[in-house]
XYZ file of C-alpha atoms in Angstrom:
142
model
C 0.000 0.000 0.000
C 0.997 3.597 -0.577
C 0.611 5.390 2.745
C 0.943 9.024 3.688
C 1.352 9.598 7.415
C 0.398 13.069 8.580
C 2.758 15.089 10.785
C 0.739 14.175 13.902
C 1.563 10.507 13.240
C 5.195 11.013 12.226
C 5.869 13.162 15.300
C 4.768 10.313 17.579
C 6.853 7.782 15.631
C 10.215 9.456 16.276
C 13.282 7.533 17.403
C 12.774 8.412 21.094
C 9.261 6.990 21.050
C 8.679 3.443 22.180
C 4.939 3.594 21.640
C 2.677 1.835 19.169
C 3.032 4.529 16.494
C 6.802 3.965 16.293
C 6.166 0.228 16.003
C 3.591 0.906 13.266
C 6.045 2.999 11.245
C 8.737 0.333 11.459
C 6.208 -2.388 10.606
C 5.026 -0.502 7.514
C 8.583 -0.240 6.272
C 9.430 -3.831 7.188
C 6.401 -5.143 5.292
C 7.329 -3.201 2.160
C 4.588 -0.597 2.194
C 5.490 2.649 0.464
C 5.672 5.627 2.784
C 4.900 8.857 0.936
C 6.133 12.242 2.050
C 7.033 15.659 0.726
C 9.612 18.252 1.677
C 6.786 20.423 2.987
C 5.579 17.707 5.343
C 9.095 17.035 6.618
C 9.765 20.742 7.229
C 6.510 20.921 9.203
C 7.510 17.795 11.146
C 10.842 19.327 12.157
C 9.013 22.457 13.324
C 6.436 20.470 15.306
C 9.089 18.340 17.014
C 10.477 21.574 18.500
C 7.177 22.429 20.229
C 7.702 22.698 24.006
C 5.057 20.029 24.654
C 6.815 17.526 22.391
C 10.229 18.532 23.686
C 8.994 17.752 27.210
C 7.697 14.398 25.999
C 10.560 13.262 23.772
C 13.459 15.643 24.483
C 14.828 15.445 20.962
C 18.013 17.376 20.282
C 18.469 19.324 17.050
C 20.711 16.515 15.834
C 18.075 13.880 16.616
C 15.392 15.899 14.824
C 17.671 16.268 11.808
C 18.526 12.549 11.832
C 14.876 11.515 12.104
C 13.837 13.748 9.215
C 16.791 12.439 7.201
C 15.763 8.855 8.009
C 12.259 9.581 6.721
C 13.715 11.110 3.545
C 15.711 7.933 2.963
C 12.926 5.413 3.581
C 10.045 7.222 1.930
C 9.097 8.012 -1.611
C 9.405 11.746 -2.195
C 6.349 13.404 -3.691
C 5.985 16.861 -5.173
C 2.534 18.106 -4.158
C 0.169 19.278 -6.876
C -0.219 22.900 -5.816
C -2.900 23.472 -8.449
C -5.225 21.049 -6.669
C -7.876 23.009 -4.806
C -9.390 21.287 -1.825
C -11.702 22.380 0.923
C -10.386 21.691 4.411
C -10.656 23.861 7.518
C -6.932 24.193 8.258
C -4.940 25.629 5.335
C -1.830 23.788 6.584
C -3.583 20.500 5.796
C -3.958 21.348 2.120
C -0.387 20.256 1.348
C -1.078 16.870 2.962
C -4.006 16.306 0.611
C -2.011 17.614 -2.353
C 0.843 15.238 -1.503
C -1.513 12.279 -1.080
C -3.157 12.910 -4.444
C 0.146 13.478 -6.275
C 1.649 10.391 -4.651
C -1.401 8.276 -5.485
C -1.824 7.345 -1.835
C -4.095 4.502 -0.831
C -4.309 5.771 2.743
C -3.813 8.968 4.692
C -3.050 8.072 8.299
C -3.921 10.926 10.636
C -5.593 11.785 13.914
C -6.422 15.295 12.703
C -10.199 15.645 13.001
C -10.328 17.970 9.977
C -9.591 14.991 7.730
C -12.733 13.258 9.018
C -15.032 16.048 7.873
C -17.731 14.686 5.541
C -16.544 16.807 2.616
C -12.893 15.795 3.031
C -13.747 12.106 3.390
C -15.873 12.308 0.224
C -13.089 14.100 -1.663
C -10.566 11.430 -0.665
C -12.956 8.546 -1.329
C -13.647 9.842 -4.844
C -9.908 9.523 -5.485
C -9.640 6.093 -3.876
C -7.899 7.375 -0.752
C -8.934 6.016 2.646
C -8.473 8.153 5.747
C -7.776 6.323 8.992
C -6.002 6.738 12.302
C -2.928 4.823 13.442
C -4.891 2.169 15.340
C -7.038 1.361 12.328
C -4.001 1.285 10.051
C -2.218 -1.106 12.419
C -5.175 -3.503 12.129
C -5.066 -3.333 8.330
C -1.388 -4.076 7.939
């Protein structure tokens, strides 16, 4: 499967995490699923990992953040988002996630962001053959 993990999933799957999301990420890669990402998503991930709340939780150094983002660059398929694609979603920062998923021909967007579960967004994704699910549901599928 071609899977795009949103920043909220990737942030919880970092190298200092021993939780189920880290195990899910490693399992996806081990089983040969294709992880899709874009430079925009990885830049956002690096920014989010510096949030005080996540620093308190994971305590990642700048070097660890860099290494994690680099790891994701190496193990994922890079996608250039289709910036011409117009989508309706509440948070403008989520547009690039949808653009990346469409350009990368994703089968699944894995996210816990409630905006992706809006009826209109689900219908948009479904029309393109993209499922939206959270990490627990994805773990059951793979």
